[in-house]
Coordinates of C-alpha atoms in Angstrom, one line a residue:
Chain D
X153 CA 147.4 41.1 63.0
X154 CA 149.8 43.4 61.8
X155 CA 150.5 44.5 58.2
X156 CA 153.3 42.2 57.3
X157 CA 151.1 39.3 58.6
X158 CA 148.5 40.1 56.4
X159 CA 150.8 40.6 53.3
X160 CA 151.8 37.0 54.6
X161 CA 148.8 35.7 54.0
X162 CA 147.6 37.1 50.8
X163 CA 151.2 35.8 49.3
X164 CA 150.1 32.0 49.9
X165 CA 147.1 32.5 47.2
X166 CA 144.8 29.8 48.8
X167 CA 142.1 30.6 46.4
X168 CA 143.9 30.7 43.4
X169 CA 143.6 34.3 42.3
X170 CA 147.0 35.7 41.4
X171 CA 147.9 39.4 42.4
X172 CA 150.6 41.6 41.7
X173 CA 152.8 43.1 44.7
X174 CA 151.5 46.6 44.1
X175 CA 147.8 45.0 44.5
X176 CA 149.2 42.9 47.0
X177 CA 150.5 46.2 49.6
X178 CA 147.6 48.3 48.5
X179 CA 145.0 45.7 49.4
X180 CA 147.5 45.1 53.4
X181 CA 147.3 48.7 53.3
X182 CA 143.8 49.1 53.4
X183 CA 143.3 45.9 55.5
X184 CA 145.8 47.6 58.6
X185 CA 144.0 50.8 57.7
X186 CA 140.4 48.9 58.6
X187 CA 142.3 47.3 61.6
X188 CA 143.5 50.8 63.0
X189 CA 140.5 52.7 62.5
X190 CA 138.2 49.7 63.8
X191 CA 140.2 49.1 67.3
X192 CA 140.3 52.7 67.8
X193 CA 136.2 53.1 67.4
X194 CA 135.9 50.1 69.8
X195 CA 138.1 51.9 72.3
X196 CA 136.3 55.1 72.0
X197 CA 134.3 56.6 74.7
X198 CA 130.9 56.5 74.4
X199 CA 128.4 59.4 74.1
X200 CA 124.7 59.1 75.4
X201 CA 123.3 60.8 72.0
X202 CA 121.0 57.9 70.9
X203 CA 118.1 58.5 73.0
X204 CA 118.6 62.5 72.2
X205 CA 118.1 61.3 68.6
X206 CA 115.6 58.9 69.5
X207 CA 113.3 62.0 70.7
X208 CA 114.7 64.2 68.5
X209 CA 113.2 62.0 65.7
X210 CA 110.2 61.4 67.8
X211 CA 109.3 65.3 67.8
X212 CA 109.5 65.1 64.0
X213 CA 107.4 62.1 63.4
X214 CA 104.9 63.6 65.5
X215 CA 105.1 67.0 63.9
X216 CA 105.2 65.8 61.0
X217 CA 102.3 63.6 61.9
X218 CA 100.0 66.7 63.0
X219 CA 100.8 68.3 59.9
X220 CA 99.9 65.6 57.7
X221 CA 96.6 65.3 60.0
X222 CA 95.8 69.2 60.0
X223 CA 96.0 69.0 56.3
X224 CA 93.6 66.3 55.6
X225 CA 91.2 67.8 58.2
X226 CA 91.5 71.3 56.4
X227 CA 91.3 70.0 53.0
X228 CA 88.3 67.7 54.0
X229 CA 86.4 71.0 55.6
X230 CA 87.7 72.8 52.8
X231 CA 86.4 70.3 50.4
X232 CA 83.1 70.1 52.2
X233 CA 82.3 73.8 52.3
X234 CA 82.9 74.2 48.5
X235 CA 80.5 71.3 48.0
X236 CA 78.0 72.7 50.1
X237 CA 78.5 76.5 48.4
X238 CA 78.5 74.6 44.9
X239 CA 75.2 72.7 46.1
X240 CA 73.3 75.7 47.0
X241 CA 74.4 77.8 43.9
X242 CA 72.8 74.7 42.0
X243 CA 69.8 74.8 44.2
X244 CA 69.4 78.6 43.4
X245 CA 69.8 77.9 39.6
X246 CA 67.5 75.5 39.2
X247 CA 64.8 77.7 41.1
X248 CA 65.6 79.9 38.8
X249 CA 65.5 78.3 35.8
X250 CA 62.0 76.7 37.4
X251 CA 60.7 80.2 38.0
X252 CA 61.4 81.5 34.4
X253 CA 59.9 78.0 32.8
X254 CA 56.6 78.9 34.4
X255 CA 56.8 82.4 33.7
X256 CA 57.5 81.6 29.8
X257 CA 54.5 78.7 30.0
X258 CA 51.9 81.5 31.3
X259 CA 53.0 84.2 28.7
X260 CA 52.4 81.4 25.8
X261 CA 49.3 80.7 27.2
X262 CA 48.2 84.7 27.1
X263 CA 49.3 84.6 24.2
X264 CA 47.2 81.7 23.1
X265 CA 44.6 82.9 24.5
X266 CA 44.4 85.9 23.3
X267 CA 45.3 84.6 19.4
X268 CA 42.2 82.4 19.7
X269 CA 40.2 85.1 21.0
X270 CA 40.9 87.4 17.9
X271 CA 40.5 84.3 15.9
X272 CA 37.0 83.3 17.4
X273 CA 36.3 87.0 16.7
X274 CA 37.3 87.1 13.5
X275 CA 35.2 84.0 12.4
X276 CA 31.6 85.4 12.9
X277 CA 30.0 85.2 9.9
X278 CA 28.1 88.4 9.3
X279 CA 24.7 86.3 9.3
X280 CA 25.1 86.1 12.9
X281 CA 26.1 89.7 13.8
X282 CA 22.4 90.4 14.8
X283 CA 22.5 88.0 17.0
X284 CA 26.3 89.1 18.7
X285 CA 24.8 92.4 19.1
X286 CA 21.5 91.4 20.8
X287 CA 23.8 89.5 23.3
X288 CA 25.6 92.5 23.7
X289 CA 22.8 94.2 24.9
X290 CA 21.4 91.7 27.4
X291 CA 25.0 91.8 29.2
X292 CA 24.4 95.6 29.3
X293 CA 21.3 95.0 30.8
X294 CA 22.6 92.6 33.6
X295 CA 20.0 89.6 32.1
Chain V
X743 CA 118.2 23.9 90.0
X744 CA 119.7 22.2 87.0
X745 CA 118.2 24.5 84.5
X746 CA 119.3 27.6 86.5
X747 CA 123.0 25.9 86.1
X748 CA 122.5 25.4 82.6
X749 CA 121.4 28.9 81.8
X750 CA 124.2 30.3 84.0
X751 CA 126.5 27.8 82.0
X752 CA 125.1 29.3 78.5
X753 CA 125.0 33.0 79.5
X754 CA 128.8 32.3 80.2
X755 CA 129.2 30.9 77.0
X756 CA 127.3 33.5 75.1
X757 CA 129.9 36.1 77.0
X758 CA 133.0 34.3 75.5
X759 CA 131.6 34.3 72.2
X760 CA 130.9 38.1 72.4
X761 CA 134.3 38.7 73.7
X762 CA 136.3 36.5 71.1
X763 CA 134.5 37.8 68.1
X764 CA 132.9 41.2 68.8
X765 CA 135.6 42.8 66.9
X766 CA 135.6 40.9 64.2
X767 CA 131.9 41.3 63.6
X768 CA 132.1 45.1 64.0
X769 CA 135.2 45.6 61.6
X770 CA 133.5 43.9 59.2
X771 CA 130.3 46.0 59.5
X772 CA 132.5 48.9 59.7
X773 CA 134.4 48.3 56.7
X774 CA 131.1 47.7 55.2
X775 CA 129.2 51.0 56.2
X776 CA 132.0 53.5 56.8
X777 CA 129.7 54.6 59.8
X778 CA 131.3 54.1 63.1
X779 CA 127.7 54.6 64.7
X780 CA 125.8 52.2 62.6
X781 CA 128.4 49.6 62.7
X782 CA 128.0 49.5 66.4
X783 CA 124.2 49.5 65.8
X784 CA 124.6 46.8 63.9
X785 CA 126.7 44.9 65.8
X786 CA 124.6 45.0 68.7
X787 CA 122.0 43.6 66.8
X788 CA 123.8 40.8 65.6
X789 CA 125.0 39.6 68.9
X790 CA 121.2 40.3 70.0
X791 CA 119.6 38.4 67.7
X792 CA 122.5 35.3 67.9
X793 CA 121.7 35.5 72.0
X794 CA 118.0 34.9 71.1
X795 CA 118.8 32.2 69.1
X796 CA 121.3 30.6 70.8
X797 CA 119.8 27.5 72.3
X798 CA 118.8 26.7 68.3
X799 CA 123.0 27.1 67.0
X800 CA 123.4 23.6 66.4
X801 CA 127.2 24.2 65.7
X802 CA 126.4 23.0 62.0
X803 CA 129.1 25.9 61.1
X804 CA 131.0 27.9 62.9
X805 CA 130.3 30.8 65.6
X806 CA 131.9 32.7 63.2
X807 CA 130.4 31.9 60.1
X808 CA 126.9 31.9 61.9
X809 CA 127.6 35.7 63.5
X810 CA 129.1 37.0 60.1
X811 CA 125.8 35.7 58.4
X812 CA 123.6 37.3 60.6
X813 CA 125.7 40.4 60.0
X814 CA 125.4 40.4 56.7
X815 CA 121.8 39.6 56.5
X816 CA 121.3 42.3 59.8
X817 CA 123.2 45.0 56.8
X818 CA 120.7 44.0 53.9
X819 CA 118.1 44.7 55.6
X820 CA 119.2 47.8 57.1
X821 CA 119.4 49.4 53.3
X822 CA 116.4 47.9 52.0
X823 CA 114.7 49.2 54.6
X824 CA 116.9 52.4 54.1
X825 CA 115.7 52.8 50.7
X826 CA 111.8 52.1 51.3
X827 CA 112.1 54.9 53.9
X828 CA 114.1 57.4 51.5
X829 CA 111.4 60.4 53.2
X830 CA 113.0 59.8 56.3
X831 CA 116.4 60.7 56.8
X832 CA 118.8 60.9 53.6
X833 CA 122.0 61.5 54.9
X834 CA 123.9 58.9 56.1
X835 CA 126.6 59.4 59.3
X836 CA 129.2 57.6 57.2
X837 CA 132.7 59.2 57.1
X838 CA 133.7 60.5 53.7
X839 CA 136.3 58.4 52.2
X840 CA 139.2 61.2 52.6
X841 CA 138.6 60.9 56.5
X842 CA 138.3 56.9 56.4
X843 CA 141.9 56.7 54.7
X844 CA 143.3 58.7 57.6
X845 CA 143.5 55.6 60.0
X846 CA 147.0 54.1 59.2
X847 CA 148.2 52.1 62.1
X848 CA 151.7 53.6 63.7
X849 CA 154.5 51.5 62.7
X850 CA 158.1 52.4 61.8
X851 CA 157.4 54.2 58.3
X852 CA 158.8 57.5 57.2
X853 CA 156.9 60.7 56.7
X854 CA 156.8 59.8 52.7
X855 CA 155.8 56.0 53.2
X856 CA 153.1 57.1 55.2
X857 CA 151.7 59.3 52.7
X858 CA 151.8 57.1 50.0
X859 CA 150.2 54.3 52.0
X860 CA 147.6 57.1 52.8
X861 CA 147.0 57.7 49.1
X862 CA 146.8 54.1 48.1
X863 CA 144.5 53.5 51.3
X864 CA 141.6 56.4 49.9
X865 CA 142.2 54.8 46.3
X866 CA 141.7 51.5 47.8
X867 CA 138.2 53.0 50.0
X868 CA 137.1 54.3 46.5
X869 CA 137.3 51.0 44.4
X870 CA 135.4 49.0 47.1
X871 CA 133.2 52.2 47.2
X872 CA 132.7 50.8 43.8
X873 CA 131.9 47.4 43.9
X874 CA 128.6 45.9 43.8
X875 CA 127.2 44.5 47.4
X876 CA 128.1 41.0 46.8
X877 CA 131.5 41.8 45.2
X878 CA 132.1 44.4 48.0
X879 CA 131.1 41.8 50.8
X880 CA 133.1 38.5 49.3
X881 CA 136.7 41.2 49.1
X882 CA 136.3 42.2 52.4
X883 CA 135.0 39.0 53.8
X884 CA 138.5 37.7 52.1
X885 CA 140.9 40.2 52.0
X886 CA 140.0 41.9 55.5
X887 CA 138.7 39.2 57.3
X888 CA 141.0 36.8 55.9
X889 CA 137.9 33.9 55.6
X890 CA 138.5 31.1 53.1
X891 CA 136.5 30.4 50.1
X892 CA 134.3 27.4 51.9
X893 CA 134.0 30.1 54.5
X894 CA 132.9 32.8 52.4
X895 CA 130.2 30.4 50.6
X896 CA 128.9 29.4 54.3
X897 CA 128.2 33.1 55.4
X898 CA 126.9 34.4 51.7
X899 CA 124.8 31.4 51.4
X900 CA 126.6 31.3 47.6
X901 CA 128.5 28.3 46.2
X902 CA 132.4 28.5 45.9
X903 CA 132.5 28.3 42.2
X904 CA 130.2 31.9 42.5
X905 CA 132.3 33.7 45.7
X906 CA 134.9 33.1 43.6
X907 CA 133.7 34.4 40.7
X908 CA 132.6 37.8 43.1
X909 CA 136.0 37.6 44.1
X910 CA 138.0 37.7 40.5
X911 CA 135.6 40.3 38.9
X912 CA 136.0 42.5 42.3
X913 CA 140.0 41.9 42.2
X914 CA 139.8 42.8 38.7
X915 CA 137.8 45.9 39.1
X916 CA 140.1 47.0 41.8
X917 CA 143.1 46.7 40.3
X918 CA 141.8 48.5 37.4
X919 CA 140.9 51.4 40.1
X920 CA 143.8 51.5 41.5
X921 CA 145.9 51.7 37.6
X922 CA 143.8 54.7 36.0
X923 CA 144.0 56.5 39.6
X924 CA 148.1 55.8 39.0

């Protein structure tokens, strides 16, 4: 259909909507326009491109794929060696921390030991000294 | 033997139908997309899916009607699709709106006439540019396609009263286009 069909057409105003000439050849314009450009794309030769694209956009899925894979992989590794590192490091602190408890718990028992010694030596009464000397003696002698 | 008559008898059929309205279909696509490639895509689709479904067309409307709507619907989903998939590829093959006002067909116009049809041609790509979907697809369903209001309800799925509502606000928006561009 040519252009002064169309204008044809759009001057019989079937559905009621009124338009003004200049809307009118503007809108046959772009209507021919549409025609031209469609009946020339139809008569185009055509290119074999699509499956170029096709693989072309394969290769990127898939490398885009392997990256997404490698990344998850290396973070998981990643993830797991730092866990394993922070495990051990907690390991080590705690045997540490173990180590110095005991070491603490034996010194306040030394010390306790020895404060109750100077305590229970302190607290002979001098009616008894006598006697702390005789056994003094006897563990001199071996009896 | 009767079958392999029939089928022969449809696949016949199904050829006349792609040879009457192929053109059609992919003008209207075109028009739609500005891309020459995905319009032919597009198209192929549409007569694909109408050949699988062929046996079901009851002839309720008409091959027309039935093709545009599965054009239409074939479109939608291309963009929605388009836009869940925005990683994917973001530029689109269509042809910029300077390069789709070049096609003017050759008739007896002066050098000046066919300038100025050229001008009012990219404002005319740059107000449908504009539109929304449904007002784009009822003006060029009308104005392009020449399809009647009943028609235009059949293949949106729409009532009348609404296409032409679509219709009057995308007129209106148009012609305002066209004025402040003046």
């Amino acid at each position: 259909m040519n252009r002064a069909d169309a204008n044809l057409k759009l001057d019989r105003g079937e559905d009621g909507l009124e338009m003004e000439p200049e809307l009118r050849e503007a809108i046959g314009n772009f209507k021919s326009s549409v025609e031209a450009w469609s009946d020339a794309a139809l008569s185009r030769p055509r290119e074999a491109t699509a499956p170029a694209r096709s693989d072309r956009a394969w290769m990127t899925k898939w490398a885009l794929g392997s990256l997404v894979f490698m990344a998850t992989v290396s973070g998981a590794v990643y993830e797991n060696h730092r866990q394993q590192d922070f495990a051990k490091a907690e390991t080590a602190r705690i045997a540490q921390q173990q180590q110095e408890m005991i070491a603490q718990r034996a010194k306040e028992e030394a010390d306790l030991m020895a404060r109750v010694d100077n305590d229970i030596s302190r607290e002979v009464p001098s009616a008894l000294e006598p006697l702390a000397s005789l056994m003094d003696e006897n563990q001199g002698t071996g009896n | 033997m009767i079958n392999a008559t029939a089928e022969a008898s449809a696949a016949q059929e199904f050829d006349s139908v792609v040879a009457l309205h192929r053109a059609q279909i992919f003008r209207f696509l075109l028009a739609s997309t500005r891309d020459v490639d995905l319009a032919e895509t597009l198209t192929q689709d549409c007569f694909l899916k109408a050949h699988r479904n062929w046996a079901s067309f009851r002839g309720e409307s008409s091959v027309l009607t039935w093709l545009m709507r599965i054009a239409i619907n074939l479109h939608k989903d291309h963009w929605r699709n388009r836009r869940l998939q925005f990683w994917r590829q973001t530029r689109t093959n269509a042809v910029d709106l300077d390069e789709a006002s070049d096609w003017l067909p050759s008739g007896e116009r002066t050098a000046e006439q066919r300038m100025l049809a050229k001008e009012q041609v990219a404002q005319m790509w740059v107000a449908v540019e504009n539109l929304s979907e449904r007002q784009r697809t009822v003006f060029l369903l009308r104005y392009v396609e020449e399809l009647d209001l009943k028609e235009i309800a059949d293949v949106t799925g729409m009532g009348e009263g609404t296409v032409k509502a679509h219709l009057s606000r995308a007129l209106a928006r148009v012609r305002k286009e066209l004025g402040e561009k003046k």
